Tab-separated table of C-alpha atoms in Angstrom:
chain	number	residue	atom	x	y	z
A	1	MET	CA	5.834	22.401	-14.684
A	2	ASN	CA	3.462	20.315	-12.662
A	3	THR	CA	4.702	17.360	-10.421
A	4	LYS	CA	4.110	14.044	-12.033
A	5	ILE	CA	2.871	11.273	-9.605
A	6	ALA	CA	2.814	7.661	-10.537
A	7	ILE	CA	0.267	5.568	-9.224
A	8	GLN	CA	-0.596	1.820	-9.500
A	9	GLY	CA	-3.728	1.660	-11.525
A	10	ILE	CA	-5.571	4.210	-13.849
A	11	LEU	CA	-7.617	7.234	-13.288
A	12	GLY	CA	-10.910	5.992	-10.789
A	13	SER	CA	-8.445	3.803	-8.855
A	14	PHE	CA	-8.021	4.174	-5.084
A	15	HIS	CA	-4.424	5.260	-5.771
A	16	HIS	CA	-5.837	7.882	-7.913
A	17	GLN	CA	-8.092	8.895	-4.910
A	18	VAL	CA	-5.150	9.037	-2.427
A	19	VAL	CA	-3.463	11.534	-5.114
A	20	GLN	CA	-6.510	13.798	-4.887
A	21	GLU	CA	-6.784	14.072	-1.273
A	22	TYR	CA	-2.959	14.182	-0.524
A	23	PHE	CA	-1.574	16.764	-2.902
A	24	ASP	CA	-2.423	20.455	-2.611
A	25	GLN	CA	-1.201	21.386	-5.950
A	26	VAL	CA	-2.252	20.198	-9.454
A	27	VAL	CA	-0.116	17.226	-10.342
A	28	GLU	CA	0.066	14.966	-13.471
A	29	ILE	CA	-0.837	11.388	-13.169
A	30	GLU	CA	1.361	8.425	-14.625
A	31	GLU	CA	-0.635	5.272	-14.539
A	32	CYS	CA	1.194	2.147	-13.934
A	33	LEU	CA	-0.558	-1.055	-14.019
A	34	SER	CA	1.897	-2.824	-11.594
A	35	PHE	CA	3.955	-1.835	-8.685
A	36	GLU	CA	7.108	-2.731	-10.465
A	37	GLU	CA	6.136	-0.463	-13.389
A	38	LEU	CA	5.327	2.268	-10.700
A	39	VAL	CA	9.137	1.934	-9.534
A	40	ASP	CA	10.743	1.676	-12.701
A	41	SER	CA	8.751	5.116	-13.501
A	42	LEU	CA	10.522	6.633	-10.472
A	43	MET	CA	13.777	5.360	-11.060
A	44	SER	CA	13.882	6.369	-14.595
A	45	GLY	CA	12.908	10.032	-13.609
A	46	LYS	CA	9.664	9.800	-15.722
A	47	SER	CA	7.544	10.587	-12.326
A	48	ASP	CA	8.731	12.748	-9.538
A	49	GLN	CA	7.035	11.038	-6.650
A	50	ALA	CA	4.688	7.965	-6.200
A	51	VAL	CA	1.724	6.487	-4.184
A	52	MET	CA	1.902	3.180	-3.156
A	53	ALA	CA	-0.601	0.822	-0.936
A	54	ILE	CA	1.538	-0.521	1.446
A	55	GLU	CA	-1.008	-2.311	4.159
A	56	ASN	CA	-4.817	-2.939	4.559
A	57	SER	CA	-6.957	-3.197	7.599
A	58	ILE	CA	-8.340	-6.604	6.241
A	59	ALA	CA	-5.868	-8.106	4.315
A	60	GLY	CA	-2.654	-7.065	6.156
A	61	PRO	CA	0.660	-5.728	5.020
A	62	ILE	CA	1.859	-5.990	1.119
A	63	ILE	CA	5.157	-7.319	1.941
A	64	PRO	CA	6.616	-7.050	-1.666
A	65	ASN	CA	6.149	-3.321	-1.671
A	66	TYR	CA	8.403	-2.878	1.380
A	67	ALA	CA	10.831	-5.235	-0.445
A	68	LEU	CA	10.574	-2.913	-3.802
A	69	ILE	CA	11.081	0.156	-1.602
A	70	ASP	CA	14.195	-1.503	-0.132
A	71	LYS	CA	15.574	-3.062	-3.140
A	72	ASN	CA	15.643	0.318	-5.129
A	73	ASN	CA	16.841	2.549	-2.065
A	74	LEU	CA	13.599	4.548	-2.430
A	75	HIS	CA	12.539	6.839	0.498
A	76	ILE	CA	9.266	7.276	2.181
A	77	ILE	CA	8.416	10.820	2.671
A	78	GLY	CA	4.694	10.587	3.721
A	79	GLU	CA	1.466	8.454	4.511
A	80	HIS	CA	-2.152	8.656	3.573
A	81	TYR	CA	-5.099	6.447	4.799
A	82	LEU	CA	-7.898	6.024	2.805
A	83	SER	CA	-11.367	4.417	3.695
A	84	ILE	CA	-11.800	1.789	1.125
A	85	HIS	CA	-15.609	1.249	-0.192
A	86	GLN	CA	-15.783	-1.898	-2.650
A	87	ASN	CA	-18.812	-1.973	-5.082
A	88	LEU	CA	-19.798	-4.657	-7.313
A	89	MET	CA	-20.474	-2.906	-10.814
A	90	ALA	CA	-21.642	-4.135	-14.463
A	91	LEU	CA	-22.953	-2.739	-17.589
A	92	LYS	CA	-26.197	-0.884	-17.293
A	93	GLY	CA	-29.130	-3.509	-17.454
A	94	GLN	CA	-27.165	-6.435	-16.139
A	95	LYS	CA	-28.388	-8.340	-12.854
A	96	MET	CA	-26.761	-10.063	-10.264
A	97	GLU	CA	-28.400	-13.239	-11.878
A	98	ASP	CA	-26.660	-12.351	-15.011
A	99	ILE	CA	-23.039	-12.453	-13.739
A	100	LEU	CA	-20.777	-15.379	-14.475
A	101	GLU	CA	-17.294	-13.837	-13.458
A	102	VAL	CA	-16.057	-11.021	-11.185
A	103	HIS	CA	-12.791	-9.663	-12.265
A	104	SER	CA	-10.708	-7.369	-9.729
A	105	HIS	CA	-7.426	-6.775	-8.027
A	106	PRO	CA	-6.516	-9.781	-5.826
A	107	MET	CA	-6.480	-7.585	-2.809
A	108	ALA	CA	-10.066	-6.034	-3.484
A	109	LEU	CA	-11.040	-9.834	-4.046
A	110	LEU	CA	-9.848	-10.773	-0.783
A	111	GLN	CA	-11.509	-7.922	1.358
A	112	CYS	CA	-14.955	-8.766	0.058
A	113	MET	CA	-14.815	-12.481	0.367
A	114	ASP	CA	-17.567	-13.075	2.770
A	115	PHE	CA	-19.814	-11.445	-0.010
A	116	LEU	CA	-18.510	-13.467	-2.969
A	117	LYS	CA	-18.898	-16.556	-1.021
A	118	LYS	CA	-22.686	-16.282	-1.219
A	119	TYR	CA	-21.982	-16.844	-5.274
A	120	PRO	CA	-20.234	-20.052	-5.450
A	121	ASN	CA	-20.776	-20.447	-9.109
A	122	VAL	CA	-19.546	-16.990	-9.897
A	123	LYS	CA	-15.912	-17.326	-10.793
A	124	LEU	CA	-13.362	-15.186	-9.498
A	125	VAL	CA	-10.785	-13.492	-11.752
A	126	GLU	CA	-7.648	-11.856	-10.499
A	127	ASP	CA	-6.564	-8.668	-12.231
A	128	LYS	CA	-4.154	-5.914	-12.328
A	129	ASP	CA	-6.320	-2.981	-11.220
A	130	THR	CA	-9.798	-2.445	-9.831
A	131	ALA	CA	-10.461	0.589	-12.308
A	132	GLU	CA	-8.868	-0.660	-15.169
A	133	THR	CA	-11.452	-3.673	-15.129
A	134	ALA	CA	-14.237	-1.451	-14.877
A	135	ARG	CA	-13.080	0.319	-17.843
A	136	ARG	CA	-12.610	-2.610	-19.944
A	137	ILE	CA	-16.045	-3.784	-19.246
A	138	GLN	CA	-17.531	-0.573	-20.565
A	139	GLN	CA	-15.077	-0.494	-23.583
A	140	ASN	CA	-15.755	-4.162	-24.778
A	141	GLN	CA	-19.209	-4.039	-23.446
A	142	LEU	CA	-18.357	-7.422	-21.664
A	143	LYS	CA	-21.781	-8.984	-20.328
A	144	GLY	CA	-21.790	-11.485	-17.707
A	145	ILE	CA	-18.838	-10.029	-16.230
A	146	ALA	CA	-18.697	-7.726	-12.830
A	147	ALA	CA	-15.993	-5.532	-11.380
A	148	ILE	CA	-15.137	-4.772	-7.868
A	149	ALA	CA	-13.947	-1.142	-7.890
A	150	SER	CA	-15.024	2.258	-6.210
A	151	GLN	CA	-17.661	4.547	-6.758
A	152	THR	CA	-15.700	6.943	-8.760
A	153	ALA	CA	-14.639	4.144	-11.109
A	154	SER	CA	-18.471	3.251	-11.747
A	155	GLU	CA	-19.065	6.767	-12.461
A	156	MET	CA	-16.139	7.554	-14.655
A	157	TYR	CA	-16.925	4.374	-16.657
A	158	ASP	CA	-20.471	4.328	-16.760
A	159	LEU	CA	-21.260	1.195	-14.959
A	160	GLU	CA	-24.267	0.288	-12.809
A	161	ILE	CA	-23.585	-0.564	-9.100
A	162	LEU	CA	-25.292	-4.041	-8.504
A	163	ALA	CA	-24.108	-4.314	-4.961
A	164	PRO	CA	-22.621	-1.334	-2.741
A	165	GLU	CA	-20.477	-1.567	0.321
A	166	ILE	CA	-19.456	-5.126	-0.518
A	167	GLN	CA	-16.241	-5.346	1.645
A	168	THR	CA	-16.328	-7.790	4.423
A	169	ILE	CA	-15.384	-5.178	7.177
A	170	LYS	CA	-17.171	-1.860	6.727
A	171	ASN	CA	-14.610	0.175	8.548
A	172	ASN	CA	-11.805	-1.012	5.877
A	173	MET	CA	-8.733	1.288	5.547
A	174	THR	CA	-5.693	1.038	3.193
A	175	ARG	CA	-2.429	2.767	4.456
A	176	PHE	CA	-0.458	4.385	1.296
A	177	VAL	CA	2.917	5.534	1.230
A	178	ILE	CA	4.330	8.720	-0.846
A	179	ILE	CA	7.702	7.857	-2.255
A	180	LYS	CA	10.630	9.471	-3.785
A	181	LYS	CA	14.029	8.603	-5.050
A	182	GLU	CA	15.611	11.349	-3.052
A	183	ASN	CA	14.678	11.689	0.612
A	184	SER	CA	12.859	14.747	1.578
A	185	PHE	CA	13.985	16.158	4.941
A	186	LEU	CA	11.471	17.353	7.669
A	187	LYS	CA	12.058	19.286	10.764
A	188	GLU	CA	12.639	16.783	13.558
A	189	ASN	CA	9.726	18.127	15.605
A	190	GLU	CA	7.393	17.277	12.548
A	191	ILE	CA	8.760	13.532	12.537
A	192	ASN	CA	6.914	11.066	14.547
A	193	ARG	CA	6.888	7.837	12.479
A	194	ALA	CA	9.587	5.665	10.822
A	195	SER	CA	9.940	2.914	8.500
A	196	LEU	CA	12.858	0.783	9.531
A	197	LYS	CA	14.449	-2.498	8.056
A	198	PHE	CA	17.156	-4.527	10.142
A	199	GLU	CA	18.732	-8.238	10.042
A	200	LEU	CA	19.984	-9.829	13.220
A	201	ASP	CA	22.119	-12.675	14.384
A	202	HIS	CA	20.430	-15.923	14.238
A	203	LYS	CA	20.683	-16.675	17.767
A	204	ARG	CA	18.155	-17.004	20.493
A	205	GLY	CA	16.864	-13.575	22.015
A	206	SER	CA	18.384	-11.433	19.238
A	207	LEU	CA	14.754	-10.042	18.285
A	208	ALA	CA	13.715	-9.998	21.918
A	209	ALA	CA	16.444	-7.423	22.829
A	210	VAL	CA	15.916	-5.190	19.915
A	211	LEU	CA	12.033	-5.038	21.111
A	212	ASN	CA	13.179	-4.343	24.543
A	213	VAL	CA	15.556	-1.385	23.545
A	214	MET	CA	12.375	-0.040	21.448
A	215	SER	CA	10.272	-0.074	24.677
A	216	ASP	CA	12.803	1.585	26.850
A	217	CYS	CA	13.395	4.429	24.469
A	218	LYS	CA	9.369	4.827	24.231
A	219	ILE	CA	9.171	3.708	20.879
A	220	ASN	CA	5.955	2.181	19.983
A	221	LEU	CA	6.099	-0.685	17.369
A	222	THR	CA	3.078	-0.510	15.218
A	223	LYS	CA	3.955	-3.293	12.752
A	224	ILE	CA	6.946	-5.946	12.371
A	225	GLN	CA	6.886	-8.319	9.344
A	226	SER	CA	9.881	-10.734	8.776
A	227	LEU	CA	10.924	-11.572	4.914
A	228	PRO	CA	13.441	-14.421	4.284
A	229	LYS	CA	16.675	-13.555	2.590
A	230	ILE	CA	16.602	-15.699	-0.415
A	231	GLU	CA	20.325	-15.768	-0.736
A	232	THR	CA	21.001	-16.813	2.923
A	233	PRO	CA	18.578	-19.778	3.907
A	234	TRP	CA	17.163	-19.202	7.320
A	235	LYS	CA	18.364	-15.671	7.730
A	236	TYR	CA	15.498	-13.077	7.867
A	237	SER	CA	15.126	-9.339	7.394
A	238	PHE	CA	12.800	-7.490	9.516
A	239	PHE	CA	10.486	-4.660	8.331
A	240	VAL	CA	9.074	-2.520	11.087
A	241	ASP	CA	7.121	0.675	11.331
A	242	VAL	CA	7.330	2.622	14.702
A	243	THR	CA	5.634	5.568	16.097
A	244	PHE	CA	7.078	8.056	18.997
A	245	GLU	CA	6.273	11.336	20.554
A	246	ASP	CA	9.587	12.784	20.869
A	247	TYR	CA	12.112	12.316	18.124
A	248	ASN	CA	15.278	12.295	20.619
A	249	ASP	CA	13.718	8.922	21.781
A	250	TYR	CA	13.538	7.593	18.398
A	251	ALA	CA	17.242	8.899	17.683
A	252	LYS	CA	18.510	7.124	20.684
A	253	ALA	CA	17.014	3.727	19.650
A	254	LYS	CA	18.263	4.200	16.043
A	255	SER	CA	21.888	4.734	17.530
A	256	LEU	CA	21.537	1.336	19.728
A	257	LEU	CA	19.860	-0.749	16.574
A	258	GLU	CA	22.806	0.398	14.317
A	259	ILE	CA	25.184	-1.329	17.173
A	260	MET	CA	22.758	-4.330	17.566
A	261	ALA	CA	21.963	-5.190	14.131
A	262	GLU	CA	24.012	-6.805	11.445
A	263	TYR	CA	22.415	-4.397	8.963
A	264	PHE	CA	20.355	-1.441	9.667
A	265	LYS	CA	18.416	0.867	7.373
A	266	VAL	CA	15.681	3.892	7.753
A	267	LEU	CA	13.211	3.445	4.809
A	268	GLY	CA	11.492	6.610	5.756
A	269	GLU	CA	11.021	9.312	8.634
A	270	TYR	CA	7.930	11.039	8.333
A	271	LYS	CA	4.553	12.310	9.899
A	272	ASN	CA	2.080	9.994	11.448
A	273	THR	CA	-1.274	10.666	9.849
A	274	LYS	CA	-3.035	7.579	11.329
A	275	PRO	CA	-6.837	8.722	12.079
C-alpha cells in the first residue's frame, strides 16, 4: 500500500512538485485546498504525511502554519527547498491586453508584485491555490482572467504562458516542511536542525538571556518569530529555527532552555537541507 501524502493545492501545484522531488518511493496524493484541511487529513489518519510551505525568501515566514503544527502536536520530520518560478498564464489565444483579472494564491501575488504594478487596471483576486486557479480557467474557459502558477500547471491544464518568470526576485525559494502525526526518530549524528517553541517571563532581558545561551552553545539561530498568546494579553510565544554542527551542543542548549523558559516544546529535529 502506497504512502499517502497530503498537499495544500492540487496536482501541478508547488506542493505537488515538492512531493515529486522529496520522496523516493511511489506515493498517493491527497489534495487539500487549505492548510487546515491538510492538518485534518493527517489528524484523521486519511494521510500518512503532509507537505507544508513554511516560509518564502520574498514573503517571509508563514506563521499560521507554525501555529497549526504546534496546536495539533504534529512533528516536523524533514524539510525541502524549492526554487519558485511564477508564470502568468491564460487560455490560448489571449494576450496581455485582454486580461482584466489575475487570480492566484495570495503568496504568489505578493511574490510577483513588481510585475503586477505595471498593470494598475488589472484586478488582483486572491485564491486558494495556484494550480487550482489554472485548472478552473481551462475547465470554465474563462476569458479575460489569468493565473499565476508553475510551468507544470500551464502544461497540465493547457494554458499559454503570457509572461514567464514574473517573480520579483529571480532567486525565489520556498522552504517546505514534511510533517507527521507521530515523530520519526533520526540518529543524533544525522540531526543538525530543529524547530522550537518557547514562552518567557515578561521581564527585561529574558529573550536576550535565551539568545546568549544559544550563542554560547554554538547554536545558529536562523529564524525567530513571535506570536501573541490570544488568551494572555501582552504575552508572546516564540517560534525559532536553529542549526548546529554537534548534536551534543544542541542537547545542552535544549536542557538549559527547558529550565529558563516558562514553556518549551520541540516541534521537530531533522536534517538541514538548505542549499
